[in-house]
mmCIF file with all atom_site columns, C-alpha atoms and ligand atoms in Angstrom:
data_model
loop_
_atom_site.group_PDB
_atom_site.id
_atom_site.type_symbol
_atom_site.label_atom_id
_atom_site.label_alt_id
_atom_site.label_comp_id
_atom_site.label_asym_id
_atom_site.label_entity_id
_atom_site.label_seq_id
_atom_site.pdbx_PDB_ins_code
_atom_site.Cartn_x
_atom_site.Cartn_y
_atom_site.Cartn_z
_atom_site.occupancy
_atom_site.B_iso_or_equiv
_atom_site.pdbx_formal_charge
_atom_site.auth_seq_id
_atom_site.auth_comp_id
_atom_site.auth_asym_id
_atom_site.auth_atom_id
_atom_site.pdbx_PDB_model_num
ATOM   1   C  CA  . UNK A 1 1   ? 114.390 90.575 89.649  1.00 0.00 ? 1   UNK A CA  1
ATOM   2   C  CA  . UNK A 1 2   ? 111.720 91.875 87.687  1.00 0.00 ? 2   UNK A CA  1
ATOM   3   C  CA  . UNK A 1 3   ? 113.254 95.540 87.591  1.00 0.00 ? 3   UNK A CA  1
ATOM   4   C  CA  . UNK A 1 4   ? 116.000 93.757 85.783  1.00 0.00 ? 4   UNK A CA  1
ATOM   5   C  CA  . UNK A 1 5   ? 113.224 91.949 83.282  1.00 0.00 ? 5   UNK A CA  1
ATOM   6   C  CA  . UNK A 1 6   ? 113.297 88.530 84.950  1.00 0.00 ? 6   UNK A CA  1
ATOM   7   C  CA  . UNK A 1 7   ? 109.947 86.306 84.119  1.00 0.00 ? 7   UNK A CA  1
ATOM   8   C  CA  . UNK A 1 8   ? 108.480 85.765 87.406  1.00 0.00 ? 8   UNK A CA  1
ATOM   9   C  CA  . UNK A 1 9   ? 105.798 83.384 88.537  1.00 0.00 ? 9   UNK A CA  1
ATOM   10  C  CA  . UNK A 1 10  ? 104.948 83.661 92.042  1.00 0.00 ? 10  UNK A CA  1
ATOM   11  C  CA  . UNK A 1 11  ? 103.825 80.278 94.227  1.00 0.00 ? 11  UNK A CA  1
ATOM   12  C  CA  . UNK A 1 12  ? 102.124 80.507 97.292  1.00 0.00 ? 12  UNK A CA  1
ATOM   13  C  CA  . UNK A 1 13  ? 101.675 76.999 99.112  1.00 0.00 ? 13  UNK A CA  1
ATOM   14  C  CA  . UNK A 1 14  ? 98.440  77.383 101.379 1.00 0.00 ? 14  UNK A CA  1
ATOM   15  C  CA  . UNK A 1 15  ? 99.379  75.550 104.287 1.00 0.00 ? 15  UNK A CA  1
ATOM   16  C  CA  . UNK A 1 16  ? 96.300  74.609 106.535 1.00 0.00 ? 16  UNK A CA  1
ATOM   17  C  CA  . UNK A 1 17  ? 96.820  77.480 110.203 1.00 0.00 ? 17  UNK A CA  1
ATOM   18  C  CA  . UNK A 1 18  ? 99.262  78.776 108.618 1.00 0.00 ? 18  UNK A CA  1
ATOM   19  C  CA  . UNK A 1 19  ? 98.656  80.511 105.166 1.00 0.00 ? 19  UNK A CA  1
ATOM   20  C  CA  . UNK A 1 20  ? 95.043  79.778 104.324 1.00 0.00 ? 20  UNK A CA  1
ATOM   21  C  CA  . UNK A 1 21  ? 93.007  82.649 105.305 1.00 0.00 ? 21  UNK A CA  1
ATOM   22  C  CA  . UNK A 1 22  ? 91.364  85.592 103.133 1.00 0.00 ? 22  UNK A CA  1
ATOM   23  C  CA  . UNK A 1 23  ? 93.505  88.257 104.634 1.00 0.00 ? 23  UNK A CA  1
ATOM   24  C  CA  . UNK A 1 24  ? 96.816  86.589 103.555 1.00 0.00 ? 24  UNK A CA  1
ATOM   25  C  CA  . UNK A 1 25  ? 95.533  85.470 99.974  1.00 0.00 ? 25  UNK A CA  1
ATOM   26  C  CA  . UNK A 1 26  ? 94.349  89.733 99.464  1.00 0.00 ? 26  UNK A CA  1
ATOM   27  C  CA  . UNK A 1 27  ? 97.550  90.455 100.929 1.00 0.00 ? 27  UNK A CA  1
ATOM   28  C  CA  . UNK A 1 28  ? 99.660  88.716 98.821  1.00 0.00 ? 28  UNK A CA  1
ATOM   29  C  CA  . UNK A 1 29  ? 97.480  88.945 95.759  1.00 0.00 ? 29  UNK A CA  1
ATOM   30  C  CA  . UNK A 1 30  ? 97.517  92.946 96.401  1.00 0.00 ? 30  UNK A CA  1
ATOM   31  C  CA  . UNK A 1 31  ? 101.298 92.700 96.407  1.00 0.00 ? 31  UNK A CA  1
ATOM   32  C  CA  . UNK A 1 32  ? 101.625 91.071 93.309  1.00 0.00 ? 32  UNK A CA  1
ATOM   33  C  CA  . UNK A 1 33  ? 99.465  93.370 91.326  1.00 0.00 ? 33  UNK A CA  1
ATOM   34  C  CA  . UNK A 1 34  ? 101.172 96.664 92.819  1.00 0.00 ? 34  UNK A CA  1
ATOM   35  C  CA  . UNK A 1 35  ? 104.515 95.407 93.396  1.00 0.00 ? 35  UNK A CA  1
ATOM   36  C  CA  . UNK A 1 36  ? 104.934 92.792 90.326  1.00 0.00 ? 36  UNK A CA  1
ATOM   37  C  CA  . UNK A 1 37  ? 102.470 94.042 87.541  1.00 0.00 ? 37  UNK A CA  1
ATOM   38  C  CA  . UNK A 1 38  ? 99.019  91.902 86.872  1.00 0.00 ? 38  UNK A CA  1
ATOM   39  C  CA  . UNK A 1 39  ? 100.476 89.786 84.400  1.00 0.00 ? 39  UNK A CA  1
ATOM   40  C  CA  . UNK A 1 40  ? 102.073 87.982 86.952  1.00 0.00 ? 40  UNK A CA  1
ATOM   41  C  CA  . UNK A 1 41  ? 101.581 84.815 87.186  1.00 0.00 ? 41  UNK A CA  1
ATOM   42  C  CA  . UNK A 1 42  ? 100.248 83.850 91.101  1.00 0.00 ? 42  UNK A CA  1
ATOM   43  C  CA  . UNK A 1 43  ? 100.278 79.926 91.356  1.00 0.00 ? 43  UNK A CA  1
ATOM   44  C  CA  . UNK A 1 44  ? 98.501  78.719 94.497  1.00 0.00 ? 44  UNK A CA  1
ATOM   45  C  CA  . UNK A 1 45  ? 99.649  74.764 95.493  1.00 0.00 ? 45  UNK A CA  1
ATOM   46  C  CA  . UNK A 1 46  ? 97.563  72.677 97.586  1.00 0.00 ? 46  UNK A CA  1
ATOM   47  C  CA  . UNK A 1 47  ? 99.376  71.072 100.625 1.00 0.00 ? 47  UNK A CA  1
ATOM   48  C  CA  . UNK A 1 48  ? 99.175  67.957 101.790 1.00 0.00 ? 48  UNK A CA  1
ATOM   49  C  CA  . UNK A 1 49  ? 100.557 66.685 105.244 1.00 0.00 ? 49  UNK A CA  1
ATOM   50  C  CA  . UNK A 1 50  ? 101.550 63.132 103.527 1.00 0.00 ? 50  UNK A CA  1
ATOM   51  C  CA  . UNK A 1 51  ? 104.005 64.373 101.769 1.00 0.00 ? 51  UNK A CA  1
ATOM   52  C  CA  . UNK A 1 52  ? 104.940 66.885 104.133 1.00 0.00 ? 52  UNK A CA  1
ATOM   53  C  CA  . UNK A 1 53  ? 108.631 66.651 105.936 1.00 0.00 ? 53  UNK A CA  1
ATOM   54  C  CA  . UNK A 1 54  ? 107.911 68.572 109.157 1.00 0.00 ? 54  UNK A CA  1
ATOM   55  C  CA  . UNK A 1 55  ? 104.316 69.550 108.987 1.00 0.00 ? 55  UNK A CA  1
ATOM   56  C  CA  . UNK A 1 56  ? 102.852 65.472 108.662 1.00 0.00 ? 56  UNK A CA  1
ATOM   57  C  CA  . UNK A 1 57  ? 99.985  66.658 111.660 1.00 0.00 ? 57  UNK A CA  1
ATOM   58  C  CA  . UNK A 1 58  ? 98.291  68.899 109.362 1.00 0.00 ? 58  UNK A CA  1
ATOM   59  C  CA  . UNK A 1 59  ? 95.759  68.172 106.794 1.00 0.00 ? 59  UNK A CA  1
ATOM   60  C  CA  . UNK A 1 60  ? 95.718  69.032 103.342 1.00 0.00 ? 60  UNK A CA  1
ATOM   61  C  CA  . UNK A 1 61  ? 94.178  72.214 102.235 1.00 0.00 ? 61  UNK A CA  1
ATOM   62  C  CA  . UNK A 1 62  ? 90.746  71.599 101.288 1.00 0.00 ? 62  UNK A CA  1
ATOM   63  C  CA  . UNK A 1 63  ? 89.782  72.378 97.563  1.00 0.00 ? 63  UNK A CA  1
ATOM   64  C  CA  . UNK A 1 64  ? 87.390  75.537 99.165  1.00 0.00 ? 64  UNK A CA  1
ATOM   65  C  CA  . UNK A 1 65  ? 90.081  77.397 100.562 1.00 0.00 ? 65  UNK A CA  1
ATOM   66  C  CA  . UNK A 1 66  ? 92.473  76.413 97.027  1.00 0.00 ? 66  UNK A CA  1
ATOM   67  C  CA  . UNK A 1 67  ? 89.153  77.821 94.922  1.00 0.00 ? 67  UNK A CA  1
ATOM   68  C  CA  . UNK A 1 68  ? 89.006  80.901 97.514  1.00 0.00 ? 68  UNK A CA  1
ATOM   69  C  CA  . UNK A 1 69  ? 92.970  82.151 96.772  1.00 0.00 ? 69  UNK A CA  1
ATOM   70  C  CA  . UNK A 1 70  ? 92.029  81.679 92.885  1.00 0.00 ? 70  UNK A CA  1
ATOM   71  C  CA  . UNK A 1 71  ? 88.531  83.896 93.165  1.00 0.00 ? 71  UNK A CA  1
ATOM   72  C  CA  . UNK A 1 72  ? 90.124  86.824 95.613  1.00 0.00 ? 72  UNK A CA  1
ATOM   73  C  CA  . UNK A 1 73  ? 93.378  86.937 92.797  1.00 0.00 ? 73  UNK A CA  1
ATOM   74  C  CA  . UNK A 1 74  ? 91.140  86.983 89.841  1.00 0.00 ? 74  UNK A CA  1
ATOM   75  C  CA  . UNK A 1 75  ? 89.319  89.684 91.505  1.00 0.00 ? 75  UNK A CA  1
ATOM   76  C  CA  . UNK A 1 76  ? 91.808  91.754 92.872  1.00 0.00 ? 76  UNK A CA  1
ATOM   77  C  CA  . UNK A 1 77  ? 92.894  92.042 89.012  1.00 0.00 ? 77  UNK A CA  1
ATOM   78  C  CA  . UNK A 1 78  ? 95.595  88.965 88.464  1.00 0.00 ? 78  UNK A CA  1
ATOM   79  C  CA  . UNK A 1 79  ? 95.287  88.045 84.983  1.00 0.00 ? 79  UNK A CA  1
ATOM   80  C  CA  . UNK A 1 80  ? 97.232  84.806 85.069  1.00 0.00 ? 80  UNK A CA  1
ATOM   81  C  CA  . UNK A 1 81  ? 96.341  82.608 88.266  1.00 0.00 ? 81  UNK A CA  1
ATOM   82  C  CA  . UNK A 1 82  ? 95.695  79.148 88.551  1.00 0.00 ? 82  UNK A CA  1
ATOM   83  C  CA  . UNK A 1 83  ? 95.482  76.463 90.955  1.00 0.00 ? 83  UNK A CA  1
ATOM   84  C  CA  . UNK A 1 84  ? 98.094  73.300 91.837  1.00 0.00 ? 84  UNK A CA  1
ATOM   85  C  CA  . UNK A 1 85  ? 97.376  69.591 93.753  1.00 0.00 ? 85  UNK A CA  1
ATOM   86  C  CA  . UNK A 1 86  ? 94.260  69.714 93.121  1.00 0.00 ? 86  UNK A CA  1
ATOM   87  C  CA  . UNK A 1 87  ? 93.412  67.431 89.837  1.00 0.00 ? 87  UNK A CA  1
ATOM   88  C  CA  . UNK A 1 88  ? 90.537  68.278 87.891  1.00 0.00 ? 88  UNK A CA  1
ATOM   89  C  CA  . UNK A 1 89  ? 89.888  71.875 88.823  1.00 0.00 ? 89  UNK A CA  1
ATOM   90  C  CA  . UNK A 1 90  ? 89.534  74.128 86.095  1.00 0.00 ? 90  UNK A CA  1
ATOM   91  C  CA  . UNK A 1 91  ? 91.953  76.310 87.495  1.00 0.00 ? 91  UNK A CA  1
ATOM   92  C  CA  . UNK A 1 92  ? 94.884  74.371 87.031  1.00 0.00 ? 92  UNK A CA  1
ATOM   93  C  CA  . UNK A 1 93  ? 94.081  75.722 83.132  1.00 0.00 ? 93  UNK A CA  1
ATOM   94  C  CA  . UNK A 1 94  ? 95.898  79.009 82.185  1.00 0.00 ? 94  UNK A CA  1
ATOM   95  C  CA  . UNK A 1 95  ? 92.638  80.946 80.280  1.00 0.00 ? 95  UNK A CA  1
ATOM   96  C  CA  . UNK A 1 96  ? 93.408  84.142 78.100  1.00 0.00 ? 96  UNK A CA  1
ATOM   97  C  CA  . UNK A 1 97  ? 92.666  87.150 79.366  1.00 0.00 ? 97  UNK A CA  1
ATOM   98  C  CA  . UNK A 1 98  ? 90.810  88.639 76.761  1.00 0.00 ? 98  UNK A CA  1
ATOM   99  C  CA  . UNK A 1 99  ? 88.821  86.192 75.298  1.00 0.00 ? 99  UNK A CA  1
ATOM   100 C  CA  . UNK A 1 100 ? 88.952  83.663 78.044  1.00 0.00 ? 100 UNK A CA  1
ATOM   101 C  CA  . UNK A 1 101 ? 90.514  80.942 75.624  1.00 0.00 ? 101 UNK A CA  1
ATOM   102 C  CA  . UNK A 1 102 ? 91.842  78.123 77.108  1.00 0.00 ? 102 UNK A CA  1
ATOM   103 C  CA  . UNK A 1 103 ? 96.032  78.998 76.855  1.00 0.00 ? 103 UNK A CA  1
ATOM   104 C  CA  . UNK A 1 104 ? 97.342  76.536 78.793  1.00 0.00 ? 104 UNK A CA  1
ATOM   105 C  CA  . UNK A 1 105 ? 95.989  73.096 79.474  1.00 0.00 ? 105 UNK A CA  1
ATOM   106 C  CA  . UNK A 1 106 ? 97.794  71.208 82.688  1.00 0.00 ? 106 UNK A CA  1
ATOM   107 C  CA  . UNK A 1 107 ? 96.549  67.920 84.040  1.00 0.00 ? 107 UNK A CA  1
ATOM   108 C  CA  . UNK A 1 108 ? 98.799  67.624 87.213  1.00 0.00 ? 108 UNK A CA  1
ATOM   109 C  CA  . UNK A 1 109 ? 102.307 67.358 85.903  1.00 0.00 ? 109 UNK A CA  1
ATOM   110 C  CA  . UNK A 1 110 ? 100.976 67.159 82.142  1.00 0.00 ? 110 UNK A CA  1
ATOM   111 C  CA  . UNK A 1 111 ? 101.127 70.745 80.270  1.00 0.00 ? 111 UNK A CA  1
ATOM   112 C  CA  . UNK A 1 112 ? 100.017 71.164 76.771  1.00 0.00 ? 112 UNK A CA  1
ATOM   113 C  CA  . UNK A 1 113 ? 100.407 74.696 75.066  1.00 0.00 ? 113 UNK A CA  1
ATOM   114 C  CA  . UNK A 1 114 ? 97.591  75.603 72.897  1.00 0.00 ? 114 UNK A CA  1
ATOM   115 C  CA  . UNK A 1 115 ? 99.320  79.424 73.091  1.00 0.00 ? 115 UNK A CA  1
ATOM   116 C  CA  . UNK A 1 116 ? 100.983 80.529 69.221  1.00 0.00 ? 116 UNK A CA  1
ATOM   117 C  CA  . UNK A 1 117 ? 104.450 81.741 70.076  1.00 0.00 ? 117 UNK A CA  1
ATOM   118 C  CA  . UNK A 1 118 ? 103.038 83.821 73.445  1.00 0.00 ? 118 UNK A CA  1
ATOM   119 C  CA  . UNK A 1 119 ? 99.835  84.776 71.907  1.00 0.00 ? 119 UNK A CA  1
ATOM   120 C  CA  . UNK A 1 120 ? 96.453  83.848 72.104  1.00 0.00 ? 120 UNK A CA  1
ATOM   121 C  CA  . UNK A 1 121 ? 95.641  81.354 69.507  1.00 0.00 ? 121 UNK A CA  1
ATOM   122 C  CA  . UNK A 1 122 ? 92.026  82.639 69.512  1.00 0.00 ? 122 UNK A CA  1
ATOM   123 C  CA  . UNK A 1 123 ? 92.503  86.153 69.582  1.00 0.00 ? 123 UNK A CA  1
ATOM   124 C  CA  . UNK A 1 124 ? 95.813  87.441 69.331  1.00 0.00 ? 124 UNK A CA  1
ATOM   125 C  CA  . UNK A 1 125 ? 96.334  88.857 72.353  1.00 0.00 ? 125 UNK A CA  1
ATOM   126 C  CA  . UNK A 1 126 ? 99.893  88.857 74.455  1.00 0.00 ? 126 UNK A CA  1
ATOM   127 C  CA  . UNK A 1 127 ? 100.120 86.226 76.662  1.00 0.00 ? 127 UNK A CA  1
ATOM   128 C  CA  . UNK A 1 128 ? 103.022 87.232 78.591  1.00 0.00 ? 128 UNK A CA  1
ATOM   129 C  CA  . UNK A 1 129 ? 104.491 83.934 78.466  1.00 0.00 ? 129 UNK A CA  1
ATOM   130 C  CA  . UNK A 1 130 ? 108.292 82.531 77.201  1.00 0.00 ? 130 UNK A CA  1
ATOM   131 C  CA  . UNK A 1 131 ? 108.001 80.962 74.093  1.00 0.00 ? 131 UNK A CA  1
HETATM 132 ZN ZN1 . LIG B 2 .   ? 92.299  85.439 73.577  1.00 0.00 ? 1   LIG B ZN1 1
#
């Protein structure tokens, strides 16, 4: 897909036992940079057994190990990651990453673009994002 110039946004659910721990967050993060480019976008979703169709026993990710994925991506090099299911992080926010302007603003299912046409309204700089 992206050898044939399709936008991709990769979404890792962290599932409590099951996709929560540092190796598999560096692992996947590591994969995205080498394997996708850094300007992929790496979206990492919060679960939460209650709305859950086979996995009701387990309980939600907590916000540590949500905040953990986001620090081990922004320092393994992602430009563009941010955090979902968990209102009222910062992270949900898309931030520029050159100036560290706030790009996207997203309040749960809310998004308001503060980009100009793919670029950074602050500083100019290529956002890597369909306008
Ligand atoms: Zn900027």
């Amino acid at each position: 897909m992206k050898k044939s110039g399709v936008c991709i946004e990769i979404t890792t659910l962290s599932i409590p036992k099951i996709s929560d721990s540092k190796e598999t967050f560096t692992k996947i993060a590591k994969f995205i940079k080498n394997e996708l480019g850094s300007e992929t976008p790496w979206h990492i979703s919060r679960f939460s057994g209650e709305i859950s169709w086979k996995l009701q026993n387990l309980p939600e990710t907590s916000v540590e190990t949500i905040r953990l994925a986001y620090e081990i991506g922004k320092k393994i090099g992602l430009k563009y990651v941010y955090t979902g299911n968990v209102p009222g992080l910062p992270s949900e926010d898309t931030f520029c990453p050159n100036c560290n302007a706030l790009t996207i603003d997203r309040t749960g299912y809310l998004v308001k673009r503060l980009d100009k046409n793919g670029k950074c309204q602050k500083c100019n700089a290529d956002l890597n994002i369909i306008i």
